[in-house]
mmCIF file of C-alpha atoms in Angstrom:
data_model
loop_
_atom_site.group_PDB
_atom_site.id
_atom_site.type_symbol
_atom_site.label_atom_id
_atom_site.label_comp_id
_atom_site.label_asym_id
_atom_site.label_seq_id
_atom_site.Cartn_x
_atom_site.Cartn_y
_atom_site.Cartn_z
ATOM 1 C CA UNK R 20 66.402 0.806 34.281
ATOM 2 C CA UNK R 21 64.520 -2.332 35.339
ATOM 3 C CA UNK R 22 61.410 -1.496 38.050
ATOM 4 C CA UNK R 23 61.179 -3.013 41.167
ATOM 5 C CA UNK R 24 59.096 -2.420 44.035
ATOM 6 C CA UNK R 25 60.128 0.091 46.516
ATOM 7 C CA UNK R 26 62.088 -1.386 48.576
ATOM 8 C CA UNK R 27 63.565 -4.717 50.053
ATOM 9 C CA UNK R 28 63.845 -4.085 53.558
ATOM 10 C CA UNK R 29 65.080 -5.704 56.569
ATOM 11 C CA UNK R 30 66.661 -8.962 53.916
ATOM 12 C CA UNK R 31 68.468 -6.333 51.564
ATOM 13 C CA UNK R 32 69.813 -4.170 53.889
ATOM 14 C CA UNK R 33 71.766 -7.127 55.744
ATOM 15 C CA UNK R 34 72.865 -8.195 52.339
ATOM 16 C CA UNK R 35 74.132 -5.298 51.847
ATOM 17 C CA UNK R 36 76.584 -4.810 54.696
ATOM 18 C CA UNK R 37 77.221 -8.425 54.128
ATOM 19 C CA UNK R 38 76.097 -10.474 57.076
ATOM 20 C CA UNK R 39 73.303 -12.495 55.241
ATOM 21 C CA UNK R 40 72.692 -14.063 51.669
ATOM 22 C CA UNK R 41 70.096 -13.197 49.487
ATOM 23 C CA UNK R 42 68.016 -15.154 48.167
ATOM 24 C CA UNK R 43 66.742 -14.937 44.636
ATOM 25 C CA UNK R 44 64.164 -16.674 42.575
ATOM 26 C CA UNK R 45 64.941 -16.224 38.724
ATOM 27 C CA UNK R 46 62.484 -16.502 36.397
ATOM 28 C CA UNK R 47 64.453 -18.892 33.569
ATOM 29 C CA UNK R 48 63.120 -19.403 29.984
ATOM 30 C CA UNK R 49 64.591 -19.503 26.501
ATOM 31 C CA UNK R 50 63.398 -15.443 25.680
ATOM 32 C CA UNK R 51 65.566 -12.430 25.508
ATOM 33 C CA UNK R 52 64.295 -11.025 28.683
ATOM 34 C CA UNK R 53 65.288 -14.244 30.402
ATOM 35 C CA UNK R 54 68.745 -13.989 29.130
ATOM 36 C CA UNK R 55 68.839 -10.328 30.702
ATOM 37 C CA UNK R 56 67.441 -11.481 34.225
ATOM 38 C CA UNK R 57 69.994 -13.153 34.235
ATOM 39 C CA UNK R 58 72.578 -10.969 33.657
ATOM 40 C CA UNK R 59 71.253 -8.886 36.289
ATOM 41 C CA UNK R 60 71.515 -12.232 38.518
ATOM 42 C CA UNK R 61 75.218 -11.967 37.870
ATOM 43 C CA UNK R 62 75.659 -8.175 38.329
ATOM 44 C CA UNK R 63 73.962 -8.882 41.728
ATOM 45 C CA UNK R 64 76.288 -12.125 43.179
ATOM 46 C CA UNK R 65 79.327 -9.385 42.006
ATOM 47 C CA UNK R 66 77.658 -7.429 44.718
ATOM 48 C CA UNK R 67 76.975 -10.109 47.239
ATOM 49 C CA UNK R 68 76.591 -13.469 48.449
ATOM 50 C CA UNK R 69 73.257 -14.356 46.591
ATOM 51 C CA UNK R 70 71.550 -17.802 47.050
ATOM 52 C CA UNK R 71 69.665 -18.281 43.493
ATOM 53 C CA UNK R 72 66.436 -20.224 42.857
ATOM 54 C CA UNK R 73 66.171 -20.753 39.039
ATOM 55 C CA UNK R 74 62.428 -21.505 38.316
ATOM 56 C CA UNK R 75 61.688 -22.832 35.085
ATOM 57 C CA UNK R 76 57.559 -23.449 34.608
ATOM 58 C CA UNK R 77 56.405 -25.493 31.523
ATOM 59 C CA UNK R 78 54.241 -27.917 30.089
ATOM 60 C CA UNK R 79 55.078 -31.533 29.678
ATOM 61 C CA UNK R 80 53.861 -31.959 26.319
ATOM 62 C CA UNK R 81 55.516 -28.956 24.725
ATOM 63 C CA UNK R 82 58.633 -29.702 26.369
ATOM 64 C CA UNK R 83 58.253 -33.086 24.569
ATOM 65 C CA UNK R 84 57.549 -32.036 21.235
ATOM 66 C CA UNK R 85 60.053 -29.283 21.262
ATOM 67 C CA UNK R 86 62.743 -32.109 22.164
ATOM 68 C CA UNK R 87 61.112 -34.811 19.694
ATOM 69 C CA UNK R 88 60.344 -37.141 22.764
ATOM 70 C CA UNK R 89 57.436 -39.242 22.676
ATOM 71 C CA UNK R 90 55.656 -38.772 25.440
ATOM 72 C CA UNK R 91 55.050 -41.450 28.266
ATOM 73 C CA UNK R 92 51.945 -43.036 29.981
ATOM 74 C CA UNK R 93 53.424 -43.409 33.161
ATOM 75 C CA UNK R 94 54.475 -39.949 33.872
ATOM 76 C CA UNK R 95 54.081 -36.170 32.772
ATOM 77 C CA UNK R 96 57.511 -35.700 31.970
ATOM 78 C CA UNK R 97 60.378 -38.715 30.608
ATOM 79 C CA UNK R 98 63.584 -38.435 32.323
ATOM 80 C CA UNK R 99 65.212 -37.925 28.841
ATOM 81 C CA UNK R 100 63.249 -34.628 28.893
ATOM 82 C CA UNK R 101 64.130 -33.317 32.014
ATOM 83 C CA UNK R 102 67.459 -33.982 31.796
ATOM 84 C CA UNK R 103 67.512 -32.037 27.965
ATOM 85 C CA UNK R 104 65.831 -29.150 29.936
ATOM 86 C CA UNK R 105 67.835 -29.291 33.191
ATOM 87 C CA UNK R 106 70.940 -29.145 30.758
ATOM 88 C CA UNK R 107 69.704 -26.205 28.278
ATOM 89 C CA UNK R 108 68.364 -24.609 31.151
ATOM 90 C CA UNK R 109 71.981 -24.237 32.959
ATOM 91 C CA UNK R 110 73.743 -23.388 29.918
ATOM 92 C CA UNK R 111 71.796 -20.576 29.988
ATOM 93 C CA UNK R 112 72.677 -19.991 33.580
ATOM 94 C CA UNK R 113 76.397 -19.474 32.882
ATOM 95 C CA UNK R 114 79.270 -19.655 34.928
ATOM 96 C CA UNK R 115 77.551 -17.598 38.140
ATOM 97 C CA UNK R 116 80.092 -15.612 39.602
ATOM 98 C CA UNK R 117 80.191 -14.919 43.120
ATOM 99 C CA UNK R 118 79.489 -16.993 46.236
ATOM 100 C CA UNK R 119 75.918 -19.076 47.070
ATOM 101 C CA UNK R 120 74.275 -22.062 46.207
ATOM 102 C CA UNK R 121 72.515 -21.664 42.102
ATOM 103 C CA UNK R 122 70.279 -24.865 41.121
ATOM 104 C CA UNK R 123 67.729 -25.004 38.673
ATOM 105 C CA UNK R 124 63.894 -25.923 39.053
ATOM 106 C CA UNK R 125 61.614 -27.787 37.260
ATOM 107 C CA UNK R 126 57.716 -27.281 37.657
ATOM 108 C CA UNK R 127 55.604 -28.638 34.818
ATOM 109 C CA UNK R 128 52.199 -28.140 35.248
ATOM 110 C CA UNK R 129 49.479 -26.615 33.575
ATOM 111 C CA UNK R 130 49.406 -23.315 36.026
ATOM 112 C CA UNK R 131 50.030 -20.059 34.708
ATOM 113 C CA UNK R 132 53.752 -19.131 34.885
ATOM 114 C CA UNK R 133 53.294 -16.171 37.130
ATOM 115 C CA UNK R 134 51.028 -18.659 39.739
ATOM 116 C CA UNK R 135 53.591 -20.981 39.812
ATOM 117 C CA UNK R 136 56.445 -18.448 40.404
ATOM 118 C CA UNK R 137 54.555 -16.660 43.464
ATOM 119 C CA UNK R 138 54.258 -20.352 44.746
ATOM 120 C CA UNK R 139 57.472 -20.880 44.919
ATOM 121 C CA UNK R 140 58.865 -17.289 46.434
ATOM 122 C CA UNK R 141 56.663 -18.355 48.900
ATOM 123 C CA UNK R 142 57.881 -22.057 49.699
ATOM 124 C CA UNK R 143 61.333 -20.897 49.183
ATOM 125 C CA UNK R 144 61.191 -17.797 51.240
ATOM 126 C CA UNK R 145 63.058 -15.729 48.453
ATOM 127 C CA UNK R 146 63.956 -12.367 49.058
ATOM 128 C CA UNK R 147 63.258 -11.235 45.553
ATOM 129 C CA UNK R 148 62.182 -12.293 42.395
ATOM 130 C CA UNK R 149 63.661 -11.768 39.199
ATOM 131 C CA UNK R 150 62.104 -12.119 35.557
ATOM 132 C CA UNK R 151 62.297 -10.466 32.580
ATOM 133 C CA UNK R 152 59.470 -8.601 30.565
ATOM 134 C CA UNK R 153 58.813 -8.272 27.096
ATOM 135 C CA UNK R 154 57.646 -4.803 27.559
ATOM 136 C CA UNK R 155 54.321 -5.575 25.460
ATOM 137 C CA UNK R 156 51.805 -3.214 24.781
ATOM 138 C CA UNK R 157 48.397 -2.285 23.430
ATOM 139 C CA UNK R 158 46.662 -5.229 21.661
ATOM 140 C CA UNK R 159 49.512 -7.308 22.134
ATOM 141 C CA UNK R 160 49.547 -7.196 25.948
ATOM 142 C CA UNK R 161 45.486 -7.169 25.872
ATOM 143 C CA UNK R 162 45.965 -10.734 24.167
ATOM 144 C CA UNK R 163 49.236 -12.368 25.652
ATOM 145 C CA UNK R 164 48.707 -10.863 29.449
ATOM 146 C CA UNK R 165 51.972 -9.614 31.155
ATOM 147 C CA UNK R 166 53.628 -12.249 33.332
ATOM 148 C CA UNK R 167 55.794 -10.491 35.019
ATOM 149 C CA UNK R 168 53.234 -7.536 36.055
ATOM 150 C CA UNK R 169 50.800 -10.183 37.058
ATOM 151 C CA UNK R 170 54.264 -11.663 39.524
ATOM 152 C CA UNK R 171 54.600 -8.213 40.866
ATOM 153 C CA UNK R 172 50.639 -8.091 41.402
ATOM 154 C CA UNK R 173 50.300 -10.770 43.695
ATOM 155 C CA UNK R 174 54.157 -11.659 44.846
ATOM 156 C CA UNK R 175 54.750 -11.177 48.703
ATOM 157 C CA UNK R 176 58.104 -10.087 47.844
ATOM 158 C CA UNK R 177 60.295 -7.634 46.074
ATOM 159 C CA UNK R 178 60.340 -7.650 42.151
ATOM 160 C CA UNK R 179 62.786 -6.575 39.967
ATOM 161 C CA UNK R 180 61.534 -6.831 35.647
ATOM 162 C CA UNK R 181 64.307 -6.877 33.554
ATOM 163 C CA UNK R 182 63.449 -5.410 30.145
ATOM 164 C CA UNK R 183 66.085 -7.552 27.274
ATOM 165 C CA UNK R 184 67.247 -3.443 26.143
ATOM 166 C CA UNK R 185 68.675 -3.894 29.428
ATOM 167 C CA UNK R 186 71.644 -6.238 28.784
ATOM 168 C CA UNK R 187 74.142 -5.496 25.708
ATOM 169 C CA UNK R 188 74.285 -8.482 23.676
ATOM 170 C CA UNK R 189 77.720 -7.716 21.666
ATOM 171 C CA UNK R 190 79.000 -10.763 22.891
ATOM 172 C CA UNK R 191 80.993 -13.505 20.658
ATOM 173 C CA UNK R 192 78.356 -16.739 20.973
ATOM 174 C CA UNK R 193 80.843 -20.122 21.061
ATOM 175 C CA UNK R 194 80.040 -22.780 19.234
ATOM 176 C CA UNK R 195 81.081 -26.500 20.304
ATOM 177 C CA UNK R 196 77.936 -28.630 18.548
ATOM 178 C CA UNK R 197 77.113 -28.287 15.200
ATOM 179 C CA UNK R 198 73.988 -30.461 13.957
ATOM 180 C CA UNK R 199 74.522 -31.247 9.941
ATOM 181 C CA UNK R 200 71.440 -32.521 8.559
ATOM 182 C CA UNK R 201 71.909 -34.279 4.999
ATOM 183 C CA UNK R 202 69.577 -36.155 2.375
ATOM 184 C CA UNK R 203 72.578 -37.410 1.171
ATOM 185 C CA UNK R 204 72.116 -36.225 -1.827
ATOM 186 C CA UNK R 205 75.450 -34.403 -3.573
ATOM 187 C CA UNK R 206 74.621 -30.407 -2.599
ATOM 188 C CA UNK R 207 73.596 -32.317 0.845
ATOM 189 C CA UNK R 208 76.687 -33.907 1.691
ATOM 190 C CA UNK R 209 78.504 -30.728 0.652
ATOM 191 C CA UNK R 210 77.326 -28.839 3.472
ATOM 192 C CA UNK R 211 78.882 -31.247 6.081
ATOM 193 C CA UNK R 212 82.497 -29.861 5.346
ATOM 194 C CA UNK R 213 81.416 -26.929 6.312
ATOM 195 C CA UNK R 214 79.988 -27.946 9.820
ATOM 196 C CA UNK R 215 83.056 -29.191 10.527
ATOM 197 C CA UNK R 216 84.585 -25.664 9.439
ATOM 198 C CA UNK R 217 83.039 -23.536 12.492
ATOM 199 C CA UNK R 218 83.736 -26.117 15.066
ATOM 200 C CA UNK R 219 87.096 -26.018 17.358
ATOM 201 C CA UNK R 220 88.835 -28.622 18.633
ATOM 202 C CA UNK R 221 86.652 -30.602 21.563
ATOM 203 C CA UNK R 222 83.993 -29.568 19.585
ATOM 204 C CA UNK R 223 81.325 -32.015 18.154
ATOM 205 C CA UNK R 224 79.657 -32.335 14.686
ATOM 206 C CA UNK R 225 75.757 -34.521 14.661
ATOM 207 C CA UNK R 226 75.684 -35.370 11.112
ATOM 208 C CA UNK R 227 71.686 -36.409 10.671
ATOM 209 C CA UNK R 228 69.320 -37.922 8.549
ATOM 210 C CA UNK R 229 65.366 -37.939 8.169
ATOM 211 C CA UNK R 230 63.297 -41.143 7.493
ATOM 212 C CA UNK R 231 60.209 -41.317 6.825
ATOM 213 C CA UNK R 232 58.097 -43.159 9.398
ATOM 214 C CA UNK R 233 56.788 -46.231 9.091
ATOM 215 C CA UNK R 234 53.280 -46.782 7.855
ATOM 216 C CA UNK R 235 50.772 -45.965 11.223
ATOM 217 C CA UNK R 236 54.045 -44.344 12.927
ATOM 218 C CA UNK R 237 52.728 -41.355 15.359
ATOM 219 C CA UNK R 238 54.109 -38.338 15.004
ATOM 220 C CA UNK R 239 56.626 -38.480 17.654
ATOM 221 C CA UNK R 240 57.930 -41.400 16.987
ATOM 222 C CA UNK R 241 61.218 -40.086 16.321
ATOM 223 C CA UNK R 242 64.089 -43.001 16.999
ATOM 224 C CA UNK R 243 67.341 -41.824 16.962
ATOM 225 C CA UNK R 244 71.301 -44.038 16.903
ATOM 226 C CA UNK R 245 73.564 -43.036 19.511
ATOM 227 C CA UNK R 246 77.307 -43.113 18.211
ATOM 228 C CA UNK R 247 78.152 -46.786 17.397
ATOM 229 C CA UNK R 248 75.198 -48.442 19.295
ATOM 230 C CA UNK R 249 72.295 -50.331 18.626
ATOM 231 C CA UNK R 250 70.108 -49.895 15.415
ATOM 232 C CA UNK R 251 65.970 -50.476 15.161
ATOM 233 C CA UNK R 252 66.077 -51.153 11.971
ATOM 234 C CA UNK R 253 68.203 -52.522 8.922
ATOM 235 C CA UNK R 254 67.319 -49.157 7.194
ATOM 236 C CA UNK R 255 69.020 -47.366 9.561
ATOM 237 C CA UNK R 256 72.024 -49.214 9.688
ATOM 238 C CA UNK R 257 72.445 -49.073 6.328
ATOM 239 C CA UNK R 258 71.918 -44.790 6.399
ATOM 240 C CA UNK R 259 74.262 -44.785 9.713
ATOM 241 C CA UNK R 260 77.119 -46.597 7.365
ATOM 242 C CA UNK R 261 76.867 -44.085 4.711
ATOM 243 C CA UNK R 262 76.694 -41.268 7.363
ATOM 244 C CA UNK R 263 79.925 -42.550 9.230
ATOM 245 C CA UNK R 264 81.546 -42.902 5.844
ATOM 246 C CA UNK R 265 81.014 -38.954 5.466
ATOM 247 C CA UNK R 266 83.002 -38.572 8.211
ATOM 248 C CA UNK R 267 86.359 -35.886 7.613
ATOM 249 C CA UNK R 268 89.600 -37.752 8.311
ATOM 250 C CA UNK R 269 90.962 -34.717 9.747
ATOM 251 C CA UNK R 270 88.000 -34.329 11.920
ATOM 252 C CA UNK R 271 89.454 -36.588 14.492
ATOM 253 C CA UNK R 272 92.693 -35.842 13.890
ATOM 254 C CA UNK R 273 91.602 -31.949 14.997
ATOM 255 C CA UNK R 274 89.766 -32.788 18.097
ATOM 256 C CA UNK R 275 86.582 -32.977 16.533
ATOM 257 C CA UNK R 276 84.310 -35.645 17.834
ATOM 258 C CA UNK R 277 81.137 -37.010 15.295
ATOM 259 C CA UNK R 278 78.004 -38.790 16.217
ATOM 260 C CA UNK R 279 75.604 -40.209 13.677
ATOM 261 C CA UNK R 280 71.427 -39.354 14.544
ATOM 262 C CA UNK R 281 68.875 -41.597 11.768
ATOM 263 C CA UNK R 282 65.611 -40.403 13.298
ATOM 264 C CA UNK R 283 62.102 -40.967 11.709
ATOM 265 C CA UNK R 284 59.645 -38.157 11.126
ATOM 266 C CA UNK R 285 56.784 -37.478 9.527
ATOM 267 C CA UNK R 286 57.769 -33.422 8.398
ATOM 268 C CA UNK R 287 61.357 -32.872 7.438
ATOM 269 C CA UNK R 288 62.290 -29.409 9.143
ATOM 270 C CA UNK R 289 60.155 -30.759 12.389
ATOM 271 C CA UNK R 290 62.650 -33.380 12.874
ATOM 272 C CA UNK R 291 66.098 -31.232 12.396
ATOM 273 C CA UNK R 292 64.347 -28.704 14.584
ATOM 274 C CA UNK R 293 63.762 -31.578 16.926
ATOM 275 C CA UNK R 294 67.531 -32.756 17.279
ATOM 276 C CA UNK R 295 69.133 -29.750 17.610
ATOM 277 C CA UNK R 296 66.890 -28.675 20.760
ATOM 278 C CA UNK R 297 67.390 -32.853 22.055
ATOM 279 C CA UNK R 298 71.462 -32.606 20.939
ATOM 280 C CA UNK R 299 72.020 -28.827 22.323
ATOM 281 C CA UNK R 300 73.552 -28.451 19.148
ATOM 282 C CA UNK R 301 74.458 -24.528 19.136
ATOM 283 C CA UNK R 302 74.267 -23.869 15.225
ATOM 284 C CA UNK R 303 72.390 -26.016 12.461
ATOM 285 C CA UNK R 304 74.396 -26.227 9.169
ATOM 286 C CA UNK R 305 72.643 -27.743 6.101
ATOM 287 C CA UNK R 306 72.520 -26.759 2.172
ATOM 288 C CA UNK R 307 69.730 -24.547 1.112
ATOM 289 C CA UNK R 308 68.031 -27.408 -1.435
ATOM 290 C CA UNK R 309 68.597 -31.031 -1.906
ATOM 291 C CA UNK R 310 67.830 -33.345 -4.362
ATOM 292 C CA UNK R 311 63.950 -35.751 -4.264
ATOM 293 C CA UNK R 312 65.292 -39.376 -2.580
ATOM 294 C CA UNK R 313 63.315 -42.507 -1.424
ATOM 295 C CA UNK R 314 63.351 -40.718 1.867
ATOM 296 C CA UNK R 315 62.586 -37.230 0.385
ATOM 297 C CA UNK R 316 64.843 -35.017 3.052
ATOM 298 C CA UNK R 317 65.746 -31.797 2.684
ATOM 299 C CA UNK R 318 63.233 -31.267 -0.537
ATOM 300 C CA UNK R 319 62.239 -27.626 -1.813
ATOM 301 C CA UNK R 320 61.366 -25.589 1.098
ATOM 302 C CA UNK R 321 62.903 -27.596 4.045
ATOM 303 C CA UNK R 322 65.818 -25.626 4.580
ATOM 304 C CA UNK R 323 63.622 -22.480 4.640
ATOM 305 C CA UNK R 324 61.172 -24.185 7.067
ATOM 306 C CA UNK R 325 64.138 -24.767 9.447
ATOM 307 C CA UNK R 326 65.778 -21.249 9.307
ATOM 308 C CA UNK R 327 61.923 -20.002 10.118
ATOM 309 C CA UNK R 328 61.221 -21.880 12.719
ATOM 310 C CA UNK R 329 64.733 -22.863 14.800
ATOM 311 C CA UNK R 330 65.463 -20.702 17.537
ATOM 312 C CA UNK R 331 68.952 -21.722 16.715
ATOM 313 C CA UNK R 332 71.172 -20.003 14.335
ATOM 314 C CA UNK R 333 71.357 -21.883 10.962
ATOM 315 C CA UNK R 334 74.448 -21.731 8.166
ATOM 316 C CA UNK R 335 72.611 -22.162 5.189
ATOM 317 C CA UNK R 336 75.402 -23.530 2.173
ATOM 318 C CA UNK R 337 74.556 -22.684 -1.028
ATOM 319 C CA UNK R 338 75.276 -25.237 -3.926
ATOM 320 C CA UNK R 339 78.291 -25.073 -5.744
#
């Protein structure tokens, strides 16, 4: 059973019998125990009217790297950025069932999590807090620290740690955007047929290429074509043509909507990783090699790369 402290007083009590909500900061993030907080967030608004605070703490320059955003003089965070996290963020939410207000946070900073979580119980006059743990111990918790223990050490309110063992995940995941990545190469392109396989109708397919960068390009200079609009260069263009020529007939025909992403980047598997966490792209499909190009995508080791590093599941398609 999750711990909390030992008891919630005068706010739970009138909860309970109904005449008040509560109000909950959740801890949000993109770990295991994050997903179970949640759950328990949900178990509680089946209880209750629950007003729900979901706090999200990062750093600006991680969040841009992880989405493949190049960072901005004029501010921390781009708007492109938050509005990737705001939208991950409440897919991860759910549909909340029960009745009171649920809105997501955003605090970037260079704080520590639990700091910046205490803050906000304060300013927002929660109730109690909610986060999950990863349960670490030994050497592990010695060199990571415990974030939620440190929350319950200096919160003014109740806490309630949600260990992930606490949530059953037999649940069937849906899948609506599949990211394709191709070097266009003939075991490349035979992967995208099967994107389009695990998608339903409404669904969407990102069929995606990797250039290489221009000579002196930074890192995250990564460019990318939104569905029939403007290209940067002729290059591109000419990929997006071949990409859009890829395209299924049936695919429309079945509901299936396809956009076309020619980014830049300097490391292969960096880039795919890149669009699916910009896209929200819920699986990545690609073939397990490819053949050496101009553009060298998808060489050797890049598909391995990918299904090492992507928190995302990944089809791999083996050649035929």
């Amino acid at each position: 059973m999750p711990g909390a402290r030992p008891a919630l007083g005068v706010p739970l009590a009138a909860w309970a019998r109904g005449e008040r909500s509560l109000r909950v900061l959740l801890g949000l993030d993109f770990s295991p125990p994050s997903n179970a907080a949640v759950a328990w967030v949900r178990k509680l608004r089946t209880l209750g009217s629950c007003e729900v605070v979901a706090a999200h703490h990062y750093w600006g320059a991680d969040a841009h790297v992880r989405y493949g955003v190049p960072l901005s003089p004029e501010s921390e965070v781009t708007p492109e950025v938050e509005e990737a996290l705001r939208r991950d963020l409440t897919a991860r939410l759910g549909d909340m069932p029960g009745t009171g207000a649920v809105w997501v946070h955003l605090d970037p900073g260079l704080s520590r999590p639990a700091e910046s979580l205490v803050a906000l119980a304060r300013k927002e006059e929660a109730d109690l807090i909610v986060v999950g743990t990863h349960q670490r111990t030994g050497a592990s918790k010695w060199w990571y620290g415990s974030v939620s223990q440190r929350i319950v050490h200096d919160a003014p309110v109740s806490v309630l740690c949600v260990p992930a063992s606490a949530v059953s995940t037999l649940t069937i995941p849906e899948v609506r955007r599949v990211l394709a990545p191709t070097d266009l190469s003939e075991v490349g392109i035979s992967a995208i047929r099967h994107a389009y396989s695990i998608v339903p109708a409404g669904g969407a397919v990102y069929l995606l290429h990797v250039l290489e960068p221009a000579g002196g390009a930074p890192p995250l200079s990564a460019q990318y074509l939104p569905p029939q609009g403007p290209v940067h260069t002729p290059e591109q263009e000419r990929v997006a043509e071949v990409l859009r020529g890829l395209i299924p007939p049936e695919a429309a025909v079945r509901g299936i909507t396809t956009r076309v992403e020619v980014v830049h980047g300097r490391k292969v598997s960096e880039a795919i990783h890149q669009a699916a966490e910009r896209l929200g792209c819920d699986v990545i499909c690609l073939a397990t090699h490819g053949r050496s190009g101009l553009t060298k995508a998808l060489l050797g080791s890049v598909a391995q790369e990918v299904l090492q590093a992507s928190p995302r599941p990944v089809f791999l398609v083996r050649p035929q």
